[in-house]
Amino acid sequence: MNKSWLFLSCLMSSLAATSRALTVEVEIPQINAAEYHRPYVAVWVEDSERNIVEHLALWLEQEKWHRDLRYWWRRGGKRIELPIDGVSGATRKPGKYVLQKDIEVKPGQSLIVEAVREVGGRELIKIPLNESLVAHQGQRELGLIKVSWENR
Amino acid sequence: MKQLYTAFFIFCFLVPVKALAHKRWFLPSDFALSKAEAVAVDFTASNNLFYVDKMMPLAAVKVVSPEGEEIKIFNTLQGKRRSSFDFAAEVKGTYRIVADSPAMYFSSYKLADKDGVQRDRGTLEQLKKRLPEAATDVKFARSLSRIESFVSLDEAATPKDWPVKEGIELDMQTHVNELYSDEPADFTFLLNAKPAKNLKIVFIQEGTRYRDEQEEQVYETDEYGAIKVKWPGPGRYLLEAQTSMPADKKGVDMQFYSYYLSFEVLSP
């Protein structure tokens, strides 16, 4: 009787809405190009229906080219008002950047990193948030993306 | 007997009208903008997508803002191969670029001393004037075409209704400025404000010059005038729809309608 009650309460607490401290490390690779421009980058969490749940970073320049982050633009980028405190800012030079955010846990969520570079390429990385530590190596416009979290 | 007559009749007209009906299209410099800026548009009749060939007149062209108002076009040019104009996309939403061409008339008839069917083109008055006395099997046809394109600034909103007196119209469930090659699109067509049943819709992707086949994607609308399109890939496309029917207008025997829409499909 006691054991089944204990089991049930454990199960219930794990199913209750919890929040995660999400840590994302984004690497912008060094690219040797005759004409190099810093990439436009969008980092966000999307739900199972591909809706934007929460932005982690938006590194942008001219408004004219925002729509070239075409997945972000389509999924909601076109509807948001900028600036967003602590999220949006200027494009960044090659290097590793750490982003942190508290996210409410829901099944089917993914982390998306999209990057596009003027006179360069475009890369989209999608990481399902179902393991507590994931690393994904980008091919061209993005370097290593590391995702980790702690349950609060 | 009546069916045979109608079939022969349609054949007589479909052949010349199709030959005269080049693909016609607008090509905007951009379909989706994230900043208020000018858009340049080319208007041409050309079968090669998207190479300009024959100038289309600007008289029938209108640009309608997301608020449903006709706005000014400027820097206009009517060249040999295309006409061009700019417009300012300043308000968030979808701009409609449309040309409802004035009606064109065709005649066909037979002459005892000449082989085959004779054809003519012009206004109805001109056709009647030019008709030889000895002409037999005389038939007249009227053709109306609508050429359209859409450009969205930020939000791809449902464009305001623009009056269509008659002809083929598109009712987009999936917005024309939000097409992606990994998602099917839903379109509904109206003919004279009613669902266009069994209307043949043809999609051709640009770049016909660089392949050996047109690679047309053909769809037929259902009883609601609807189709569900699966895109072969990203790129710019021309949608073409044509239909013909016996006319109820006095003095004309056949009525042709055509519709052309240019748009882009992005990769995911």
CSV table of C-alpha atoms in Angstrom, one decimal:
chain,number,residue,atom,x,y,z
A,1,MET,CA,0.0,0.0,0.0
A,2,ASN,CA,2.8,2.4,1.0
A,3,LYS,CA,5.0,1.4,-1.9
A,4,SER,CA,2.3,2.0,-4.6
A,5,TRP,CA,1.5,5.4,-3.1
A,6,LEU,CA,5.2,6.4,-3.2
A,7,PHE,CA,5.5,5.2,-6.8
A,8,LEU,CA,2.4,7.1,-7.8
A,9,SER,CA,3.6,10.4,-6.2
A,10,CYS,CA,7.0,10.1,-7.9
A,11,LEU,CA,5.3,9.5,-11.2
A,12,MET,CA,3.0,12.5,-10.6
A,13,SER,CA,5.8,14.9,-9.7
A,14,SER,CA,7.8,13.9,-12.8
A,15,LEU,CA,4.8,14.6,-15.0
A,16,ALA,CA,4.0,18.0,-13.5
A,17,ALA,CA,5.2,21.0,-15.5
A,18,THR,CA,8.8,21.7,-14.7
A,19,SER,CA,11.2,24.2,-16.1
A,20,ARG,CA,14.6,23.5,-17.4
A,21,ALA,CA,17.7,25.6,-17.3
A,22,LEU,CA,18.8,25.3,-20.9
A,23,THR,CA,22.4,26.1,-21.8
A,24,VAL,CA,23.3,26.3,-25.5
A,25,GLU,CA,26.8,26.9,-26.8
A,26,VAL,CA,26.8,28.3,-30.4
A,27,GLU,CA,30.0,28.4,-32.4
A,28,ILE,CA,30.4,30.7,-35.3
A,29,PRO,CA,33.2,29.2,-37.4
A,30,GLN,CA,36.1,31.1,-38.8
A,31,ILE,CA,35.6,31.2,-42.6
A,32,ASN,CA,38.2,32.3,-45.1
A,33,ALA,CA,36.3,34.2,-47.7
A,34,ALA,CA,37.4,37.1,-49.9
A,35,GLU,CA,34.3,39.0,-48.8
A,36,TYR,CA,33.4,37.9,-45.3
A,37,HIS,CA,30.2,39.2,-43.5
A,38,ARG,CA,29.1,38.1,-40.0
A,39,PRO,CA,26.2,35.7,-40.2
A,40,TYR,CA,22.7,36.5,-39.2
A,41,VAL,CA,21.8,33.9,-36.6
A,42,ALA,CA,18.5,32.9,-34.9
A,43,VAL,CA,18.4,30.5,-31.9
A,44,TRP,CA,15.1,29.4,-30.5
A,45,VAL,CA,13.0,26.6,-29.0
A,46,GLU,CA,10.1,25.2,-31.1
A,47,ASP,CA,7.3,23.0,-30.1
A,48,SER,CA,6.1,19.8,-31.8
A,49,GLU,CA,4.0,21.9,-34.3
A,50,ARG,CA,7.1,24.0,-35.2
A,51,ASN,CA,5.8,27.1,-33.5
A,52,ILE,CA,8.3,29.4,-31.8
A,53,VAL,CA,8.2,28.9,-28.0
A,54,GLU,CA,11.0,31.1,-26.9
A,55,HIS,CA,13.9,32.9,-28.5
A,56,LEU,CA,17.4,32.5,-27.1
A,57,ALA,CA,19.3,34.7,-29.5
A,58,LEU,CA,18.8,36.9,-32.6
A,59,TRP,CA,22.0,38.3,-34.1
A,60,LEU,CA,20.9,40.6,-37.0
A,61,GLU,CA,21.8,43.6,-39.0
A,62,GLN,CA,19.8,45.1,-41.8
A,63,GLU,CA,16.0,44.6,-41.6
A,64,LYS,CA,16.0,44.1,-45.4
A,65,TRP,CA,17.7,40.7,-45.0
A,66,HIS,CA,15.9,39.3,-41.9
A,67,ARG,CA,13.7,37.3,-44.2
A,68,ASP,CA,16.7,35.4,-45.5
A,69,LEU,CA,16.6,33.5,-42.2
A,70,ARG,CA,13.9,31.8,-44.0
A,71,TYR,CA,12.9,29.1,-41.6
A,72,TRP,CA,12.8,31.5,-38.7
A,73,TRP,CA,10.9,34.1,-40.8
A,74,ARG,CA,8.3,31.6,-41.8
A,75,ARG,CA,7.8,30.1,-38.3
A,76,GLY,CA,7.1,33.5,-36.6
A,77,GLY,CA,10.1,35.8,-37.2
A,78,LYS,CA,8.0,37.9,-39.5
A,79,ARG,CA,5.5,38.6,-36.7
A,80,ILE,CA,7.8,39.5,-33.8
A,81,GLU,CA,8.6,43.0,-32.6
A,82,LEU,CA,12.3,43.8,-32.2
A,83,PRO,CA,14.3,44.5,-30.1
A,84,ILE,CA,13.9,41.8,-27.5
A,85,ASP,CA,15.8,42.5,-24.3
A,86,GLY,CA,18.7,40.1,-23.7
A,87,VAL,CA,17.9,38.2,-26.9
A,88,SER,CA,18.4,40.4,-30.0
A,89,GLY,CA,21.5,42.3,-30.9
A,90,ALA,CA,24.1,42.8,-33.6
A,91,THR,CA,25.8,40.0,-35.6
A,92,ARG,CA,28.8,38.4,-33.9
A,93,LYS,CA,32.2,37.6,-35.1
A,94,PRO,CA,33.6,34.0,-35.2
A,95,GLY,CA,33.8,32.4,-31.7
A,96,LYS,CA,31.9,30.4,-29.1
A,97,TYR,CA,28.9,32.0,-27.3
A,98,VAL,CA,27.0,30.6,-24.4
A,99,LEU,CA,23.2,31.2,-24.1
A,100,GLN,CA,21.1,30.3,-21.1
A,101,LYS,CA,17.4,30.3,-20.6
A,102,ASP,CA,14.7,28.8,-18.4
A,103,ILE,CA,12.3,26.8,-20.5
A,104,GLU,CA,9.1,25.1,-19.6
A,105,VAL,CA,9.5,21.4,-20.4
A,106,LYS,CA,7.0,19.9,-23.0
A,107,PRO,CA,7.4,16.8,-25.1
A,108,GLY,CA,8.3,17.3,-28.7
A,109,GLN,CA,10.4,20.4,-28.3
A,110,SER,CA,13.5,21.1,-30.4
A,111,LEU,CA,16.2,23.6,-30.4
A,112,ILE,CA,16.8,25.4,-33.7
A,113,VAL,CA,19.8,27.3,-34.8
A,114,GLU,CA,19.7,29.0,-38.2
A,115,ALA,CA,22.5,31.0,-39.8
A,116,VAL,CA,22.8,32.8,-43.1
A,117,ARG,CA,25.7,34.8,-44.4
A,118,GLU,CA,25.8,37.4,-47.1
A,119,VAL,CA,27.6,36.1,-50.2
A,120,GLY,CA,27.7,32.9,-48.3
A,121,GLY,CA,25.6,29.9,-47.3
A,122,ARG,CA,22.7,29.1,-45.0
A,123,GLU,CA,22.6,26.4,-42.4
A,124,LEU,CA,19.8,25.1,-40.3
A,125,ILE,CA,20.4,22.8,-37.3
A,126,LYS,CA,17.5,21.1,-35.4
A,127,ILE,CA,18.2,19.3,-32.1
A,128,PRO,CA,15.3,17.5,-30.4
A,129,LEU,CA,15.3,18.2,-26.7
A,130,ASN,CA,15.0,14.7,-25.5
A,131,GLU,CA,18.4,14.0,-24.1
A,132,SER,CA,20.1,16.1,-21.4
A,133,LEU,CA,23.4,16.6,-23.3
A,134,VAL,CA,23.7,16.8,-27.0
A,135,ALA,CA,26.4,18.1,-29.3
A,136,HIS,CA,25.9,18.7,-33.1
A,137,GLN,CA,28.6,19.7,-35.5
A,138,GLY,CA,27.6,22.2,-38.1
A,139,GLN,CA,29.0,21.7,-41.6
A,140,ARG,CA,29.5,25.2,-43.1
A,141,GLU,CA,28.0,28.3,-41.5
A,142,LEU,CA,27.8,26.9,-38.0
A,143,GLY,CA,30.4,25.2,-35.8
A,144,LEU,CA,29.8,23.0,-32.8
A,145,ILE,CA,26.4,23.4,-31.1
A,146,LYS,CA,26.1,22.0,-27.6
A,147,VAL,CA,22.9,21.7,-25.7
A,148,SER,CA,22.6,20.8,-22.0
A,149,TRP,CA,20.1,21.3,-19.3
A,150,GLU,CA,19.3,20.8,-15.7
A,151,ASN,CA,15.8,20.2,-14.3
A,152,ARG,CA,14.8,22.8,-11.8
B,1,MET,CA,-25.2,15.9,-83.6
B,2,LYS,CA,-25.1,18.9,-81.3
B,3,GLN,CA,-22.1,17.4,-79.5
B,4,LEU,CA,-20.3,17.0,-82.7
B,5,TYR,CA,-21.0,20.6,-83.6
B,6,THR,CA,-19.8,21.9,-80.2
B,7,ALA,CA,-16.6,19.7,-80.4
B,8,PHE,CA,-15.8,21.0,-83.9
B,9,PHE,CA,-16.5,24.5,-82.8
B,10,ILE,CA,-14.3,24.3,-79.7
B,11,PHE,CA,-11.5,22.8,-81.8
B,12,CYS,CA,-11.7,25.6,-84.3
B,13,PHE,CA,-11.2,28.1,-81.6
B,14,LEU,CA,-8.8,26.3,-79.2
B,15,VAL,CA,-6.2,25.9,-81.8
B,16,PRO,CA,-5.7,29.5,-82.8
B,17,VAL,CA,-6.4,31.0,-79.4
B,18,LYS,CA,-3.9,28.7,-77.7
B,19,ALA,CA,-1.3,29.7,-80.3
B,20,LEU,CA,-2.0,33.4,-79.7
B,21,ALA,CA,-2.2,32.9,-75.9
B,22,HIS,CA,1.4,33.2,-74.9
B,23,LYS,CA,2.1,32.8,-71.2
B,24,ARG,CA,1.8,36.2,-69.7
B,25,TRP,CA,3.3,37.2,-66.3
B,26,PHE,CA,4.5,39.7,-63.8
B,27,LEU,CA,7.9,39.2,-62.3
B,28,PRO,CA,8.4,41.2,-59.2
B,29,SER,CA,12.0,41.8,-57.9
B,30,ASP,CA,10.9,40.2,-54.6
B,31,PHE,CA,8.0,38.2,-53.3
B,32,ALA,CA,8.6,38.5,-49.6
B,33,LEU,CA,10.1,41.6,-48.0
B,34,SER,CA,11.2,42.2,-44.4
B,35,LYS,CA,11.7,46.0,-45.0
B,36,ALA,CA,9.5,48.6,-46.6
B,37,GLU,CA,11.1,49.3,-49.9
B,38,ALA,CA,10.5,49.7,-53.6
B,39,VAL,CA,9.6,46.6,-55.7
B,40,ALA,CA,10.4,46.5,-59.5
B,41,VAL,CA,8.0,44.5,-61.7
B,42,ASP,CA,8.4,43.3,-65.2
B,43,PHE,CA,5.3,42.6,-67.3
B,44,THR,CA,5.7,40.5,-70.5
B,45,ALA,CA,4.2,37.8,-72.7
B,46,SER,CA,6.7,35.0,-73.0
B,47,ASN,CA,6.6,31.3,-73.1
B,48,ASN,CA,10.1,30.9,-71.7
B,49,LEU,CA,10.2,31.2,-68.0
B,50,PHE,CA,11.3,33.6,-66.9
B,51,TYR,CA,12.7,35.3,-70.0
B,52,VAL,CA,11.0,38.5,-71.2
B,53,ASP,CA,9.8,38.4,-74.8
B,54,LYS,CA,6.9,40.7,-75.8
B,55,MET,CA,5.9,43.9,-74.1
B,56,MET,CA,2.5,43.9,-72.3
B,57,PRO,CA,0.8,47.3,-72.0
B,58,LEU,CA,0.6,49.0,-68.6
B,59,ALA,CA,-2.8,50.5,-69.1
B,60,ALA,CA,-4.6,47.6,-67.4
B,61,VAL,CA,-2.1,47.2,-64.6
B,62,LYS,CA,-3.1,47.9,-61.0
B,63,VAL,CA,-1.2,47.6,-57.7
B,64,VAL,CA,-3.5,47.2,-54.7
B,65,SER,CA,-2.2,47.8,-51.2
B,66,PRO,CA,-2.9,45.6,-48.2
B,67,GLU,CA,-5.6,48.2,-47.3
B,68,GLY,CA,-7.4,47.5,-50.6
B,69,GLU,CA,-6.4,50.8,-52.2
B,70,GLU,CA,-5.0,51.2,-55.7
B,71,ILE,CA,-1.6,52.8,-55.3
B,72,LYS,CA,0.6,54.6,-57.8
B,73,ILE,CA,3.2,52.9,-59.9
B,74,PHE,CA,6.2,54.9,-61.1
B,75,ASN,CA,9.3,54.7,-63.2
B,76,THR,CA,7.2,53.1,-65.9
B,77,LEU,CA,8.7,51.9,-69.1
B,78,GLN,CA,7.0,50.2,-72.1
B,79,GLY,CA,10.0,48.7,-73.9
B,80,LYS,CA,10.1,46.2,-76.7
B,81,ARG,CA,10.4,43.1,-74.7
B,82,ARG,CA,8.7,44.0,-71.5
B,83,SER,CA,7.1,46.9,-69.6
B,84,SER,CA,8.4,47.7,-66.2
B,85,PHE,CA,7.3,49.7,-63.2
B,86,ASP,CA,8.2,50.3,-59.6
B,87,PHE,CA,5.9,50.5,-56.6
B,88,ALA,CA,6.5,51.3,-53.0
B,89,ALA,CA,5.7,48.5,-50.5
B,90,GLU,CA,5.2,50.5,-47.3
B,91,VAL,CA,2.4,49.0,-45.4
B,92,LYS,CA,2.6,45.6,-43.8
B,93,GLY,CA,0.6,42.9,-45.5
B,94,THR,CA,0.1,41.6,-49.1
B,95,TYR,CA,0.2,43.7,-52.2
B,96,ARG,CA,-1.7,42.5,-55.3
B,97,ILE,CA,-0.3,43.2,-58.7
B,98,VAL,CA,-3.1,42.6,-61.3
B,99,ALA,CA,-3.9,43.1,-64.9
B,100,ASP,CA,-7.4,42.4,-66.0
B,101,SER,CA,-7.0,42.7,-69.7
B,102,PRO,CA,-9.7,44.2,-71.9
B,103,ALA,CA,-11.6,41.6,-73.9
B,104,MET,CA,-10.0,40.3,-77.2
B,105,TYR,CA,-12.2,39.1,-80.0
B,106,PHE,CA,-11.6,36.4,-82.6
B,107,SER,CA,-13.5,35.3,-85.6
B,108,SER,CA,-13.3,32.2,-87.7
B,109,TYR,CA,-15.0,31.5,-91.0
B,110,LYS,CA,-14.7,29.6,-94.3
B,111,LEU,CA,-14.3,30.8,-97.9
B,112,ALA,CA,-15.3,28.7,-100.9
B,113,ASP,CA,-12.1,29.6,-102.8
B,114,LYS,CA,-9.7,29.1,-99.9
B,115,ASP,CA,-8.8,25.9,-98.0
B,116,GLY,CA,-9.2,25.6,-94.3
B,117,VAL,CA,-10.5,27.9,-91.7
B,118,GLN,CA,-9.8,31.6,-91.9
B,119,ARG,CA,-9.2,33.5,-88.7
B,120,ASP,CA,-9.1,37.1,-87.6
B,121,ARG,CA,-8.5,39.1,-84.4
B,122,GLY,CA,-9.6,42.5,-83.2
B,123,THR,CA,-12.6,44.3,-81.7
B,124,LEU,CA,-16.0,42.9,-82.5
B,125,GLU,CA,-16.8,45.9,-84.8
B,126,GLN,CA,-13.5,45.4,-86.7
B,127,LEU,CA,-14.1,41.7,-87.1
B,128,LYS,CA,-17.6,42.3,-88.5
B,129,LYS,CA,-16.4,44.9,-90.8
B,130,ARG,CA,-13.5,42.8,-92.2
B,131,LEU,CA,-15.7,39.8,-92.6
B,132,PRO,CA,-15.9,38.9,-96.4
B,133,GLU,CA,-19.4,38.8,-97.9
B,134,ALA,CA,-18.9,35.2,-99.0
B,135,ALA,CA,-17.9,33.9,-95.6
B,136,THR,CA,-19.6,30.8,-94.2
B,137,ASP,CA,-19.5,29.0,-90.9
B,138,VAL,CA,-18.9,32.3,-89.2
B,139,LYS,CA,-18.1,32.2,-85.5
B,140,PHE,CA,-17.0,34.8,-83.0
B,141,ALA,CA,-15.2,34.3,-79.7
B,142,ARG,CA,-14.3,36.6,-76.8
B,143,SER,CA,-11.3,36.1,-74.6
B,144,LEU,CA,-10.6,37.6,-71.2
B,145,SER,CA,-7.4,37.1,-69.2
B,146,ARG,CA,-6.3,38.0,-65.7
B,147,ILE,CA,-2.6,38.2,-64.8
B,148,GLU,CA,-1.6,38.4,-61.2
B,149,SER,CA,1.2,38.3,-58.7
B,150,PHE,CA,1.5,39.0,-54.9
B,151,VAL,CA,4.2,40.6,-52.8
B,152,SER,CA,4.2,40.6,-49.0
B,153,LEU,CA,5.9,42.9,-46.6
B,154,ASP,CA,6.4,41.2,-43.2
B,155,GLU,CA,3.1,39.5,-42.6
B,156,ALA,CA,1.6,37.5,-45.5
B,157,ALA,CA,-2.0,38.6,-44.9
B,158,THR,CA,-5.0,37.7,-47.0
B,159,PRO,CA,-5.1,40.3,-49.8
B,160,LYS,CA,-8.2,42.5,-49.8
B,161,ASP,CA,-10.8,41.4,-52.4
B,162,TRP,CA,-10.3,43.1,-55.6
B,163,PRO,CA,-13.4,43.4,-57.8
B,164,VAL,CA,-13.5,40.7,-60.5
B,165,LYS,CA,-16.4,41.3,-62.9
B,166,GLU,CA,-15.9,37.9,-64.6
B,167,GLY,CA,-13.3,35.3,-65.2
B,168,ILE,CA,-11.0,33.0,-63.1
B,169,GLU,CA,-10.1,34.0,-59.6
B,170,LEU,CA,-7.8,32.5,-57.0
B,171,ASP,CA,-8.9,32.0,-53.4
B,172,MET,CA,-5.7,31.1,-51.6
B,173,GLN,CA,-6.1,29.0,-48.4
B,174,THR,CA,-2.3,28.6,-48.4
B,175,HIS,CA,-0.9,32.1,-48.9
B,176,VAL,CA,1.0,32.5,-52.2
B,177,ASN,CA,3.9,34.2,-50.3
B,178,GLU,CA,4.3,31.4,-47.8
B,179,LEU,CA,4.9,28.4,-50.1
B,180,TYR,CA,7.6,25.9,-49.1
B,181,SER,CA,8.6,22.8,-51.0
B,182,ASP,CA,8.1,20.5,-47.9
B,183,GLU,CA,4.5,21.4,-47.5
B,184,PRO,CA,1.5,20.9,-49.9
B,185,ALA,CA,-0.5,24.0,-50.7
B,186,ASP,CA,-4.3,24.4,-50.9
B,187,PHE,CA,-5.8,26.6,-53.6
B,188,THR,CA,-9.4,27.2,-54.6
B,189,PHE,CA,-10.5,28.7,-58.0
B,190,LEU,CA,-13.6,30.5,-58.8
B,191,LEU,CA,-15.1,31.1,-62.3
B,192,ASN,CA,-17.4,34.1,-62.5
B,193,ALA,CA,-17.7,34.0,-58.7
B,194,LYS,CA,-18.7,30.4,-58.5
B,195,PRO,CA,-16.4,27.4,-57.6
B,196,ALA,CA,-14.6,26.4,-60.8
B,197,LYS,CA,-15.2,22.7,-61.1
B,198,ASN,CA,-12.9,20.5,-63.3
B,199,LEU,CA,-10.7,23.4,-64.2
B,200,LYS,CA,-7.3,22.3,-65.4
B,201,ILE,CA,-4.5,24.1,-63.5
B,202,VAL,CA,-0.9,23.9,-64.9
B,203,PHE,CA,2.2,24.7,-62.9
B,204,ILE,CA,5.6,25.2,-64.6
B,205,GLN,CA,8.8,25.8,-62.8
B,206,GLU,CA,11.2,28.3,-64.2
B,207,GLY,CA,14.2,27.2,-66.2
B,208,THR,CA,12.5,25.5,-69.1
B,209,ARG,CA,15.5,26.5,-71.2
B,210,TYR,CA,17.8,24.3,-69.1
B,211,ARG,CA,15.9,21.1,-69.5
B,212,ASP,CA,14.4,19.0,-72.3
B,213,GLU,CA,10.8,18.8,-71.0
B,214,GLN,CA,8.4,21.5,-69.8
B,215,GLU,CA,7.7,19.3,-66.8
B,216,GLU,CA,4.2,20.7,-66.3
B,217,GLN,CA,2.4,19.7,-63.1
B,218,VAL,CA,-1.2,19.4,-64.1
B,219,TYR,CA,-4.1,19.4,-61.5
B,220,GLU,CA,-7.8,19.4,-61.9
B,221,THR,CA,-10.1,21.2,-59.5
B,222,ASP,CA,-12.7,19.2,-57.6
B,223,GLU,CA,-16.4,20.2,-57.2
B,224,TYR,CA,-15.4,22.9,-54.8
B,225,GLY,CA,-12.8,24.3,-57.2
B,226,ALA,CA,-10.0,23.1,-54.9
B,227,ILE,CA,-6.6,21.5,-55.6
B,228,LYS,CA,-3.9,20.4,-53.2
B,229,VAL,CA,-0.4,21.0,-54.8
B,230,LYS,CA,2.8,19.1,-54.0
B,231,TRP,CA,5.8,21.1,-55.1
B,232,PRO,CA,8.6,19.3,-57.0
B,233,GLY,CA,11.1,21.7,-55.6
B,234,PRO,CA,11.8,25.3,-54.7
B,235,GLY,CA,12.0,28.1,-57.3
B,236,ARG,CA,9.7,30.4,-59.1
B,237,TYR,CA,6.6,29.1,-60.9
B,238,LEU,CA,3.9,30.1,-63.3
B,239,LEU,CA,0.4,28.9,-62.7
B,240,GLU,CA,-1.8,28.9,-65.7
B,241,ALA,CA,-5.5,28.1,-66.0
B,242,GLN,CA,-7.7,28.3,-69.1
B,243,THR,CA,-11.3,27.4,-69.8
B,244,SER,CA,-13.8,27.9,-72.6
B,245,MET,CA,-17.6,27.8,-72.7
B,246,PRO,CA,-20.4,28.7,-75.0
B,247,ALA,CA,-21.0,32.4,-74.5
B,248,ASP,CA,-24.3,33.9,-73.5
B,249,LYS,CA,-23.4,37.3,-74.8
B,250,LYS,CA,-25.1,38.4,-78.0
B,251,GLY,CA,-23.0,38.3,-81.1
B,252,VAL,CA,-20.3,36.0,-79.6
B,253,ASP,CA,-20.4,32.2,-79.7
B,254,MET,CA,-17.6,31.2,-77.4
B,255,GLN,CA,-16.1,32.7,-74.3
B,256,PHE,CA,-12.5,32.0,-73.2
B,257,TYR,CA,-11.0,32.8,-69.8
B,258,SER,CA,-7.4,32.5,-68.8
B,259,TYR,CA,-5.5,33.2,-65.5
B,260,TYR,CA,-1.8,33.5,-64.9
B,261,LEU,CA,-0.1,33.7,-61.5
B,262,SER,CA,3.7,34.0,-60.8
B,263,PHE,CA,5.0,33.1,-57.4
B,264,GLU,CA,7.9,31.5,-55.6
B,265,VAL,CA,8.3,28.3,-53.5
B,266,LEU,CA,11.1,28.3,-51.0
B,267,SER,CA,13.1,25.4,-49.6
B,268,PRO,CA,12.5,24.6,-46.0
